[in-house]
Short mmCIF file of C-alpha atoms in Angstrom, two decimals:
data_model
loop_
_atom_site.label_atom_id
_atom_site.label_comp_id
_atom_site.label_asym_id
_atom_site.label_seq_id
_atom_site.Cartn_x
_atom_site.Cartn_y
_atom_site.Cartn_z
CA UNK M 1 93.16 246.05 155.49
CA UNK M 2 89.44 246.32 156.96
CA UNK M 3 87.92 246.20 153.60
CA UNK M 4 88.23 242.48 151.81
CA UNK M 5 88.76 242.14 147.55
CA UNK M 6 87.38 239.33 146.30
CA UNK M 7 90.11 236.46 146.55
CA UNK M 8 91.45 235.06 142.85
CA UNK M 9 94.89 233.17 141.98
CA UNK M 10 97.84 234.99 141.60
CA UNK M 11 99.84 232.66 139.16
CA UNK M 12 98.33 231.41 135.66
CA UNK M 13 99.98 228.58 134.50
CA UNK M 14 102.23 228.82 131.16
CA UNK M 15 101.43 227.22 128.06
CA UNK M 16 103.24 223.52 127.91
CA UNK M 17 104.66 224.33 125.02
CA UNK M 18 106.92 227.04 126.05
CA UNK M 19 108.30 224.96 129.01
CA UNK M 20 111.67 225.77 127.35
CA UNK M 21 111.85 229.63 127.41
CA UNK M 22 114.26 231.11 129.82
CA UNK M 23 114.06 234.58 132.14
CA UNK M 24 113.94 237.66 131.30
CA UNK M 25 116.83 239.15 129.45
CA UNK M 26 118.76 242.27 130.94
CA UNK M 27 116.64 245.01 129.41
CA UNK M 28 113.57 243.26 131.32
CA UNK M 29 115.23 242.77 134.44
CA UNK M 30 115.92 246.32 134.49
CA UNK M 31 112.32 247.33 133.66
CA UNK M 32 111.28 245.16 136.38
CA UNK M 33 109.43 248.08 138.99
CA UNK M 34 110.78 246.92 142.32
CA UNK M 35 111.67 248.61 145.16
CA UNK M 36 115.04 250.13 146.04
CA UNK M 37 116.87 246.93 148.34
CA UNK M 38 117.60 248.98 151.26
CA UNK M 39 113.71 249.96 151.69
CA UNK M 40 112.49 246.56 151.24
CA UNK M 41 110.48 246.21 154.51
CA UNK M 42 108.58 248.98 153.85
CA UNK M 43 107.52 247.34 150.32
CA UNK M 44 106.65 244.64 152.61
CA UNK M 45 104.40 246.46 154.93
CA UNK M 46 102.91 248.50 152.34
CA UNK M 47 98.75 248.28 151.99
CA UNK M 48 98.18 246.59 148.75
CA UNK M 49 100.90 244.07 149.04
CA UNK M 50 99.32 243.04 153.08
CA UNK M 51 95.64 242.89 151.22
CA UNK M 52 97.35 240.71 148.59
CA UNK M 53 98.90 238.46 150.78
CA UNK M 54 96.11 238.39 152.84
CA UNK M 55 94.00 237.08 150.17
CA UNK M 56 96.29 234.36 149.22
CA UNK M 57 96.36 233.04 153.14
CA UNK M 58 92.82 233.48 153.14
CA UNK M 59 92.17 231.25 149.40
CA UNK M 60 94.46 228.66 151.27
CA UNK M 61 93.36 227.87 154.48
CA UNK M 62 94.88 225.71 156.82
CA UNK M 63 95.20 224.18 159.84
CA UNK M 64 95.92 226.90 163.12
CA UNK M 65 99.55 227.17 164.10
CA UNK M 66 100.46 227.07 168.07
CA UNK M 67 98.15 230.04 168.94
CA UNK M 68 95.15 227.78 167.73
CA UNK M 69 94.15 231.44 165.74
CA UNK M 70 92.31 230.16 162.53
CA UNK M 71 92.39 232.08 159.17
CA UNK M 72 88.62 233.32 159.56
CA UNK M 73 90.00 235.10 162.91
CA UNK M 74 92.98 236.65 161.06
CA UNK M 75 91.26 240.09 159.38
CA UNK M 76 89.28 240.50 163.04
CA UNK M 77 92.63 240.59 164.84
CA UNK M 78 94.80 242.52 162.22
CA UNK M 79 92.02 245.52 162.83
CA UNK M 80 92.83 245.16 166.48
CA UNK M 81 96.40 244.89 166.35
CA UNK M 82 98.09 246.04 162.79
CA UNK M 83 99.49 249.20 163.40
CA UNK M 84 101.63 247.59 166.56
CA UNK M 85 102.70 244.33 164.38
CA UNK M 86 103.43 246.78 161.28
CA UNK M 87 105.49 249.20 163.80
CA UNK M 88 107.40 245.93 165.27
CA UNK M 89 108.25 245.07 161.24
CA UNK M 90 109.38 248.62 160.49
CA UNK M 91 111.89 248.76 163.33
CA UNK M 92 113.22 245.21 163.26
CA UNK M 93 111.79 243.90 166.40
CA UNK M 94 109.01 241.50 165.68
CA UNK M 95 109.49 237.88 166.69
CA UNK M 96 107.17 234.80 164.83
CA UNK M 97 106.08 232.52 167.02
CA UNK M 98 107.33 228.69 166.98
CA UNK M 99 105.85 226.45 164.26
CA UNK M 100 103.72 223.64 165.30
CA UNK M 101 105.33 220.66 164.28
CA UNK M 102 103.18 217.54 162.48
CA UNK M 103 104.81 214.42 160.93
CA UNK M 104 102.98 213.38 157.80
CA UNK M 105 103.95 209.92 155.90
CA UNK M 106 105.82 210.14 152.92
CA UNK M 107 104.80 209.27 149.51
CA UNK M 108 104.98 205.04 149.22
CA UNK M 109 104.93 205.05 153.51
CA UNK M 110 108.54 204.97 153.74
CA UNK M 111 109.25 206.79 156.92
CA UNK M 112 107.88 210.37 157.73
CA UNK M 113 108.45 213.98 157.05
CA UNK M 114 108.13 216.93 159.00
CA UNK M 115 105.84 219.83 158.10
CA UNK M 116 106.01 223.16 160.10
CA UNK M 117 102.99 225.07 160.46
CA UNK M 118 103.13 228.67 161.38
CA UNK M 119 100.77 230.76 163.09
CA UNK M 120 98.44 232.40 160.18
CA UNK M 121 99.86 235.65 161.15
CA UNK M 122 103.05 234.45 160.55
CA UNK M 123 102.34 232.90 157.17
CA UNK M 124 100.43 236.39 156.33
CA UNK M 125 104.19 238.30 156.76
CA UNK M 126 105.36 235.51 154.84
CA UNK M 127 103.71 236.09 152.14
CA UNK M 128 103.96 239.23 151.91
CA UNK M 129 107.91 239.07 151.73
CA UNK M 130 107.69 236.19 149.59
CA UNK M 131 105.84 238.56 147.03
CA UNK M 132 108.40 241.25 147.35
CA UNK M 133 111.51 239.30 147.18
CA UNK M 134 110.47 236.88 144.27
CA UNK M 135 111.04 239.84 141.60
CA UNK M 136 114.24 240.22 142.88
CA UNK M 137 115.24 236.67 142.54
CA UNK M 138 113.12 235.44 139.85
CA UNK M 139 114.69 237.15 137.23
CA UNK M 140 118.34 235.12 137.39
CA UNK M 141 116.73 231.97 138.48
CA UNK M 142 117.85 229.11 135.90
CA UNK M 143 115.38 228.01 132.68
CA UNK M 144 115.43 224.41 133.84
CA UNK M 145 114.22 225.49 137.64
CA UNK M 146 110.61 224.40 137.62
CA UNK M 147 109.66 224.04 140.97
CA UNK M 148 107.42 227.01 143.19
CA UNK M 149 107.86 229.44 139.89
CA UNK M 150 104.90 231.44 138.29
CA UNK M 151 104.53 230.25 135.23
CA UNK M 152 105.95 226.92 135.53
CA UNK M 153 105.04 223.59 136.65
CA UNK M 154 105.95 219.76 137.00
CA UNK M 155 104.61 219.25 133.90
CA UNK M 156 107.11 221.33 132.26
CA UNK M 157 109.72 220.09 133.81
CA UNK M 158 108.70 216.71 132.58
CA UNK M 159 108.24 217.68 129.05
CA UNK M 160 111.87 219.28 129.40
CA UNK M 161 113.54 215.91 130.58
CA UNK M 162 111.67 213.97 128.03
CA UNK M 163 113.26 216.46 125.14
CA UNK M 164 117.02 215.91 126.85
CA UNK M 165 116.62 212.15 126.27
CA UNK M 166 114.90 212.27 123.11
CA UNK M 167 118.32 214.73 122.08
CA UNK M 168 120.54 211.42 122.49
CA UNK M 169 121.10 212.29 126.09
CA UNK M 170 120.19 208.44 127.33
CA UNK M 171 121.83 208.44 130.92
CA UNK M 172 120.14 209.64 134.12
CA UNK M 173 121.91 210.92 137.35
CA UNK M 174 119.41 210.78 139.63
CA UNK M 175 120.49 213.31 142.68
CA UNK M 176 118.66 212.40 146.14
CA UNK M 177 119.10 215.25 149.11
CA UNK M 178 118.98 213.87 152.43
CA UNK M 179 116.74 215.22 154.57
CA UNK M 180 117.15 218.53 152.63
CA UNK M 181 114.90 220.77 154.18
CA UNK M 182 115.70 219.61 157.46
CA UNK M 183 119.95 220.35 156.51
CA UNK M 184 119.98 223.33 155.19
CA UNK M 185 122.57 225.62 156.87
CA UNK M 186 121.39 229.27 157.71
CA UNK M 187 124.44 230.97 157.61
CA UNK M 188 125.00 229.71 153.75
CA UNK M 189 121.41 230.58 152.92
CA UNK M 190 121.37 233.71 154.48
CA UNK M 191 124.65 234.52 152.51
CA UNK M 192 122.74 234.03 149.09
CA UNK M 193 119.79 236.03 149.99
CA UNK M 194 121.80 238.59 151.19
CA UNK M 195 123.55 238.88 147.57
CA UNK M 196 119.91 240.86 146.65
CA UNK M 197 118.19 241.85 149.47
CA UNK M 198 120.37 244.70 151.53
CA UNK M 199 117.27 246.07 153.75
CA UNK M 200 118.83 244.93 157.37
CA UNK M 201 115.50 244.45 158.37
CA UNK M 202 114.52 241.62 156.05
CA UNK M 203 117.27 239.72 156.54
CA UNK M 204 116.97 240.20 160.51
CA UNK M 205 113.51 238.27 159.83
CA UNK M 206 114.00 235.30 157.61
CA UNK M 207 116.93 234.68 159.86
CA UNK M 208 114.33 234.30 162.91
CA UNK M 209 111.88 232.96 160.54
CA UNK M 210 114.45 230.11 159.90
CA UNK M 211 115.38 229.77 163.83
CA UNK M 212 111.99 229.90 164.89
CA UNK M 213 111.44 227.26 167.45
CA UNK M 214 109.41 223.57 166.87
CA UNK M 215 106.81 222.80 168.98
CA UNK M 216 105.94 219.44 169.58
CA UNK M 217 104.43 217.81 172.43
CA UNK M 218 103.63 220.98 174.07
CA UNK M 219 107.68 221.52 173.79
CA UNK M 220 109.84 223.94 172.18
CA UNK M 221 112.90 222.83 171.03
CA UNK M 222 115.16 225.36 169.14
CA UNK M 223 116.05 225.40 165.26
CA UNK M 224 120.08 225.61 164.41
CA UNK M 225 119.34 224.15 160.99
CA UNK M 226 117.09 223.20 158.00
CA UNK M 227 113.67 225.59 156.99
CA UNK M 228 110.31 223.51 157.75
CA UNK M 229 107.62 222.49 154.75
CA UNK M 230 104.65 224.43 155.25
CA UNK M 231 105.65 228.25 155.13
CA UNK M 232 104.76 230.41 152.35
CA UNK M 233 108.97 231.68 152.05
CA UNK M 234 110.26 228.05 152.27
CA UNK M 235 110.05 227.40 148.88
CA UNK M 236 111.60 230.53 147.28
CA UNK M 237 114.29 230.22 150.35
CA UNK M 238 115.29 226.40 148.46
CA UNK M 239 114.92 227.96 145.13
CA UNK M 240 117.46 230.70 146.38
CA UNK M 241 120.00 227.84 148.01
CA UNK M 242 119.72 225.65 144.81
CA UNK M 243 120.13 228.14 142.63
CA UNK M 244 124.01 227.30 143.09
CA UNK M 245 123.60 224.47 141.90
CA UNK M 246 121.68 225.17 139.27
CA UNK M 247 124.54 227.69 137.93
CA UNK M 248 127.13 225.05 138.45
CA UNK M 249 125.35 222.75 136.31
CA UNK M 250 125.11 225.90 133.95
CA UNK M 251 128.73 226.25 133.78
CA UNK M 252 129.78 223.03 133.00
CA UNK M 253 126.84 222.73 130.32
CA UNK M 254 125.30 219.82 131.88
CA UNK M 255 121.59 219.08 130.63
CA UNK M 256 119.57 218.96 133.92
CA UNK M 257 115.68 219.81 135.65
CA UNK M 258 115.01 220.80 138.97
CA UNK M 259 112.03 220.68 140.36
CA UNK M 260 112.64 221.64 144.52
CA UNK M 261 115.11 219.45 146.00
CA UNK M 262 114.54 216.74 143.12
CA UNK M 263 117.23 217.27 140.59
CA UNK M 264 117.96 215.01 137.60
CA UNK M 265 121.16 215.29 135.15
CA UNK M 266 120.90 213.88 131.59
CA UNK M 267 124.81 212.78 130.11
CA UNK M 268 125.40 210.31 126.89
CA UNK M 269 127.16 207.27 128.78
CA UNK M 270 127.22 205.60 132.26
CA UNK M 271 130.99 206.69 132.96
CA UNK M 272 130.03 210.10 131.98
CA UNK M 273 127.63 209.77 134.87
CA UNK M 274 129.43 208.10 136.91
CA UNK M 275 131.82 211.47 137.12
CA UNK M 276 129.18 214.04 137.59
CA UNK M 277 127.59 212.09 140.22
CA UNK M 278 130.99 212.54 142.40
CA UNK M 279 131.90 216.06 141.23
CA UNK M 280 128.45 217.00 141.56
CA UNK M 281 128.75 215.44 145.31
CA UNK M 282 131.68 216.95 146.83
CA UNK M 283 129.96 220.24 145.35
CA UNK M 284 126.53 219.71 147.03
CA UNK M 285 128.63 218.69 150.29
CA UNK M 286 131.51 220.99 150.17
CA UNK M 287 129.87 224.52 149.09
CA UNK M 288 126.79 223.95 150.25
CA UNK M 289 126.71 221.80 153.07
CA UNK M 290 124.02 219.22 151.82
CA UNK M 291 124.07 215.94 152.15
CA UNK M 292 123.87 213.52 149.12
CA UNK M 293 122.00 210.37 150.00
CA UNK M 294 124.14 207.56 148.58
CA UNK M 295 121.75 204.75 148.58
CA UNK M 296 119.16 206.00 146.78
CA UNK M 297 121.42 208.56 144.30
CA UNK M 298 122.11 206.68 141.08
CA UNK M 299 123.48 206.72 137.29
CA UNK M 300 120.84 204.85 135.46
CA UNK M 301 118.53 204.49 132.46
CA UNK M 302 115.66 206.69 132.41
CA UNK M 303 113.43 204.54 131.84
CA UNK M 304 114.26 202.25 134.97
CA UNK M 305 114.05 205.94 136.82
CA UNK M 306 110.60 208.45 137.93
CA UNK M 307 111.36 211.63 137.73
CA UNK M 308 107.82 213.46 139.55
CA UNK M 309 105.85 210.20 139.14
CA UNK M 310 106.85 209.94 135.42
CA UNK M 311 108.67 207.50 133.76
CA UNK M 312 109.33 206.71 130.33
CA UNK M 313 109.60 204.48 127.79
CA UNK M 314 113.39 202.92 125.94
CA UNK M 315 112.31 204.24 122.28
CA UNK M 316 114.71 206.54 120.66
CA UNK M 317 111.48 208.96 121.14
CA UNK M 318 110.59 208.14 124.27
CA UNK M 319 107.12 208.26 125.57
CA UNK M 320 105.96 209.15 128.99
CA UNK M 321 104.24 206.85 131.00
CA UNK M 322 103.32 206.79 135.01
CA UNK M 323 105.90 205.55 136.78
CA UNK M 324 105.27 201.77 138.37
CA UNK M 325 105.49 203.51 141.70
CA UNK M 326 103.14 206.39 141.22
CA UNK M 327 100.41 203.52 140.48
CA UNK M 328 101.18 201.83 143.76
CA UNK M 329 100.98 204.90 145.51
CA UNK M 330 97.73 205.37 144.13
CA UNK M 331 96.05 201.92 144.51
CA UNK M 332 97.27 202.49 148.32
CA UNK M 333 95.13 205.21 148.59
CA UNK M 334 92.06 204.51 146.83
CA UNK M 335 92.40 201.25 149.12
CA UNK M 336 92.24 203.27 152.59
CA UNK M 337 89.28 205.29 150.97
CA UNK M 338 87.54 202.08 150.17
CA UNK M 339 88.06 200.61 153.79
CA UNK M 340 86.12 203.49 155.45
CA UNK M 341 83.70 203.04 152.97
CA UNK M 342 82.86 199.61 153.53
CA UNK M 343 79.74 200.79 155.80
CA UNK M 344 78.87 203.84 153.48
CA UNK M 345 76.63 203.35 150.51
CA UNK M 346 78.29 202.64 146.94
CA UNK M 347 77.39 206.37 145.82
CA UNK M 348 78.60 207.85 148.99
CA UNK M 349 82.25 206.34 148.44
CA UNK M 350 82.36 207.12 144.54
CA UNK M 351 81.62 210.72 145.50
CA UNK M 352 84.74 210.38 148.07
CA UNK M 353 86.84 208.92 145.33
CA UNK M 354 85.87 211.43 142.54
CA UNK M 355 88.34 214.37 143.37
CA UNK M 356 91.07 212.38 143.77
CA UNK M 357 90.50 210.48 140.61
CA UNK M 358 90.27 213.74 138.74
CA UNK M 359 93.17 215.57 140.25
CA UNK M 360 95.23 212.24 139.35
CA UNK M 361 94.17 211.99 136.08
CA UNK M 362 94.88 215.61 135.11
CA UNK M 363 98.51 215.32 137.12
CA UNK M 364 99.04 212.25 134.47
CA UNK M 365 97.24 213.91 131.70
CA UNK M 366 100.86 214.09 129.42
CA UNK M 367 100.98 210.14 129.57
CA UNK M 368 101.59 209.42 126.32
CA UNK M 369 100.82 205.14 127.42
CA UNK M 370 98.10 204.61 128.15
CA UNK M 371 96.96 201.01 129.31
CA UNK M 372 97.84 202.02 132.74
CA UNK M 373 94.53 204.31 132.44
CA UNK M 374 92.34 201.13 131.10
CA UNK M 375 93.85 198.74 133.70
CA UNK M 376 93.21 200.69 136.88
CA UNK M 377 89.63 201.63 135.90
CA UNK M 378 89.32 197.58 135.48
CA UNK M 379 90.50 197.69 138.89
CA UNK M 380 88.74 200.41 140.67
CA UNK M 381 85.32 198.23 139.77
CA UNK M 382 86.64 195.52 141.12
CA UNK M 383 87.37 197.00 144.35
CA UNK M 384 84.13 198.62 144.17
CA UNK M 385 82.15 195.36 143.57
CA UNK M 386 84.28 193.12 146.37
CA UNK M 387 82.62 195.99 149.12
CA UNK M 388 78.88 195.44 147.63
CA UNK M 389 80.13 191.80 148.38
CA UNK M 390 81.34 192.05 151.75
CA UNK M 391 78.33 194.31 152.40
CA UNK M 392 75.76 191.50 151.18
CA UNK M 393 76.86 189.04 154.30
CA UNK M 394 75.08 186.32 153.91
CA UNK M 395 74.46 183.63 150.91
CA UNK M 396 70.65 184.58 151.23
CA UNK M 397 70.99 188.51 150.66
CA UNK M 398 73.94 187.81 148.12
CA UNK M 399 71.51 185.16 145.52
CA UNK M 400 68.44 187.75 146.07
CA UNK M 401 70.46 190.84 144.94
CA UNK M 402 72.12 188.92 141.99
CA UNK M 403 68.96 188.03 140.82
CA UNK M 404 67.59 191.82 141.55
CA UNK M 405 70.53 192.43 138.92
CA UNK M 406 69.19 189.87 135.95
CA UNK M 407 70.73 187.11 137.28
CA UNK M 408 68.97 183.58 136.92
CA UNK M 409 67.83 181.52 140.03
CA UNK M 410 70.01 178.90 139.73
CA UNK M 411 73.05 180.67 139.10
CA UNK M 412 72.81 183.21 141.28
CA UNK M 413 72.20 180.75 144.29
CA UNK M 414 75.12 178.61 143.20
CA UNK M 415 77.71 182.04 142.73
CA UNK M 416 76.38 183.24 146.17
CA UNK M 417 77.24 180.19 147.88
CA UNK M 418 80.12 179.34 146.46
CA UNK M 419 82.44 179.79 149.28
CA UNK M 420 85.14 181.76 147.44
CA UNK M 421 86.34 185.37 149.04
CA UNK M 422 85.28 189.06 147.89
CA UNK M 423 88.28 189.83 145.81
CA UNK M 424 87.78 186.54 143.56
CA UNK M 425 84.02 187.16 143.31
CA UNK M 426 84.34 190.57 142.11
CA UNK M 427 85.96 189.40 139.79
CA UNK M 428 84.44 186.41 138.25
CA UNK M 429 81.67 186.66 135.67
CA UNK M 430 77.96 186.80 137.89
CA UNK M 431 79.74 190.01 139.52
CA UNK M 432 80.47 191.72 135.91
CA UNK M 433 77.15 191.03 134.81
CA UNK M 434 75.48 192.14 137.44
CA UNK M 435 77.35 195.54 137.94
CA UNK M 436 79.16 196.05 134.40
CA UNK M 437 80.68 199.30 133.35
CA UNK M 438 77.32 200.87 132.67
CA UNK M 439 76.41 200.60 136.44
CA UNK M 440 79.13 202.37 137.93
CA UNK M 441 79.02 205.14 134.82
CA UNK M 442 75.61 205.72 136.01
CA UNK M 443 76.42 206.44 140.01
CA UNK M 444 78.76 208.51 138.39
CA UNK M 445 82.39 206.80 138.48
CA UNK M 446 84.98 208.80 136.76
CA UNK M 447 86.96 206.73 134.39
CA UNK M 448 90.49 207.46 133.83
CA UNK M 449 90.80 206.22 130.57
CA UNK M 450 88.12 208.67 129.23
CA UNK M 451 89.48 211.65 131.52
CA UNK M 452 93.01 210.63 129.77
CA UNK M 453 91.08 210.72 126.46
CA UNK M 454 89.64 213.86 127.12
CA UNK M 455 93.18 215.99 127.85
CA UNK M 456 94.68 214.59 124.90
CA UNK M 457 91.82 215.50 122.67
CA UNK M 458 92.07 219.28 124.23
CA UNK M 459 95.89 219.02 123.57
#
């Protein structure tokens, strides 16, 4: 543990093409080198899979959990205290410490959810169980389970949905969990990872992984239910719940993606449905004590549906397009970037903007429509222009810059005082003159339109 590898990513992404392969068959589940169930702790504790883990907490970061113990402390403190935490593993004793408790918005500002941070030893053991129990799940997980797998992404699940509505499959039901991470019940999880994982030990420590207490406030409160967002074993723990339901929908040869908690079926007609969304329902409620949120569960069109920011369009070959509310989202950020930036220099906030504008772009980069692309770069200037405006202040400094920008005299003292408000003069003609296209390519604005150009000319 004293000596560190160089860090690299564990997981290379799979081709998009193959989102549609399946696991392993039996032969290569049985070649699969794993070791024996009852020993699995000491798998866990072994050296290479602690420097492997250790890597991977160290590549992510993250904020300290209640100790305040950052991740550049971690290796210090493991050659200190290792051989007592590995003992306290081996015989079943350790306790993690509570989880410090933040509430972050949720996607469109429509309430909050709560992410649990754990101390960064705690996310260490983690992941080290993580990477010994995923080859013992991984192998039986369901083909149309995309999310937290190597290998696959929300990409392929999109690609996958688009192909079961493409096959005539023109009916979306649209499963929402309440609250799911927060409802999960222990006992029934614990039940399903105990159908794989025998070692006493291991299942002694999820189980006070998953009880762990919250603190918040300075208080600890204790944990009878759910498994927090923002441990390294909470998302093959879901996987492991859902995978129920992902065999149920298997049995009754339903045409369906998962990605986490989001779940979407694909069925020919409304009344068709209609029924799975009640079967499905007292299933989710009944076996594994999850609650289906009614209001925003539906049977609809797909195209009047996101699935992972997507949408698509009504054509018997449907093409993807981003979903009206993943643009909204999006125009609400780039908006609170812009109103910090208001006393920053133009560059300054188009250096802010330009990893988020890339990481968007190559999230959307299957978009198959792509006016959305053209239409937000149209309005990205905008908003860009209306700060130089609100910047300039006064008619006096607004006319001199215009003309510093090619304007004539006379019209650039008539569009400087002409009383109207930023967002009207960015867009009206002296402003696109003065600062076309050209300008903003040149402080090095990424445009999404040629980002979007550029994936599909790779693809």
């Amino acid at each position: 543990m004293a000596e560190m590898p160089e860090a690299h990513p564990e997981d290379s992404g799979r081709n998009l093409r193959t989102y549609g392969q399946g696991a392993p068959n039996v032969t290569a589940r049985r070649e699969l080198s794993r070791p024996k169930e009852s020993e699995l702790m000491d798998a866990v504790v072994e050296r290479e899979n602690m420097k492997r883990a250790l890597r991977r907490v160290q590549a992510n970061k993250g904020a300290p959990g209640v100790d305040g113990m950052n991740v550049e402390e971690l290796l210090p403190y493991l050659c200190r205290e290792w051989p007592r935490i590995k003992e306290e593993l081996l015989n079943g004793t350790y306790r993690p410490a509570p989880v410090r408790t933040v509430e972050i918005p949720k996607p469109g500002g429509k309430g909050t959810r709560m992410l649990g941070i754990p101390t960064v030893l705690d996310r260490l053991i983690q992941q080290a169980l993580h990477q010994v129990m995923s080859p013992l799940f991984e192998p039986y997980f369901s083909e149309f389970s995309y999310g937290f797998r190597p290998g696959r992404s929300a990409h392929n699940a999109i690609l996958q949905a688009q192909a079961h509505v493409e096959s005539g499959k023109r009916w979306v039901v649209d499963m929402d969990l309440e609250k799911f991470f927060d409802r999960v019940n222990h006992d029934i999880l614990m039940s399903r990872v105990a159908r794989r994982v025998s070692d006493k030990r291991v299942l002694k420590l999820i189980r006070s992984y998953l009880q762990a207490g919250m603190m918040q406030g300075g208080l600890v409160s204790a944990r009878r239910e759910g498994t927090p967002q923002g441990g390294p074993l909470s998302p093959l723990l879901s996987n492991i719940l859902l995978d129920d339901l992902d065999k149920e929908l298997e049995r009754r040869g339903h045409a369906f993606c998962r990605y986490a908690d989001d779940c979407v079926i694909y069925v020919q007609s409304q009344r068709a449905g209609e029924r799975v969304m009640e079967s499905l329902t007292r299933f989710l409620e009944g076996k594994l004590k999850l609650r289906v949120n009614r209001e925003k569960s539906t049977v609809d069109r797909p195209w009047r549906r996101k699935f992972l920011g997507y949408s698509m369009t009504f054509h018997k070959k449907p093409r993807l397009k981003v979903a009206p509310e993943s643009v909204k989202r999006f125009k609400s950020k780039v908006k609170e970037i812009l109103r910090r930036g208001r006393g920053r220099s133009l560059r300054r906030t188009i250096d802010t903007l330009t990893p988020i504008l890339r990481g968007w772009s190559n999230y959307f980069k299957l978009v198959q429509v792509k006016n959305v692309f053209e239409e937000l770069d149209g309005w990205l200037r905008r908003k860009l222009r209306g700060i130089l405006w609100r910047q300039w202040k006064r008619s006096y400094t607004r006319a001199r810059n215009l003309m510093k920008r090619g304007l004539a005299e006379e019209r650039a003292w008539r569009s400087a005082a002409n009383g109207r408000g930023p967002w009207w003069n960015a867009g009206a003609s002296h402003m696109n003159e003065a600062f076309p296209k050209s300008f903003f390519d040149s402080l090095g604005l990424v445009s999404l339109l040629n980002q979007h150009r550029r994936f599909q000319g790779a693809t």
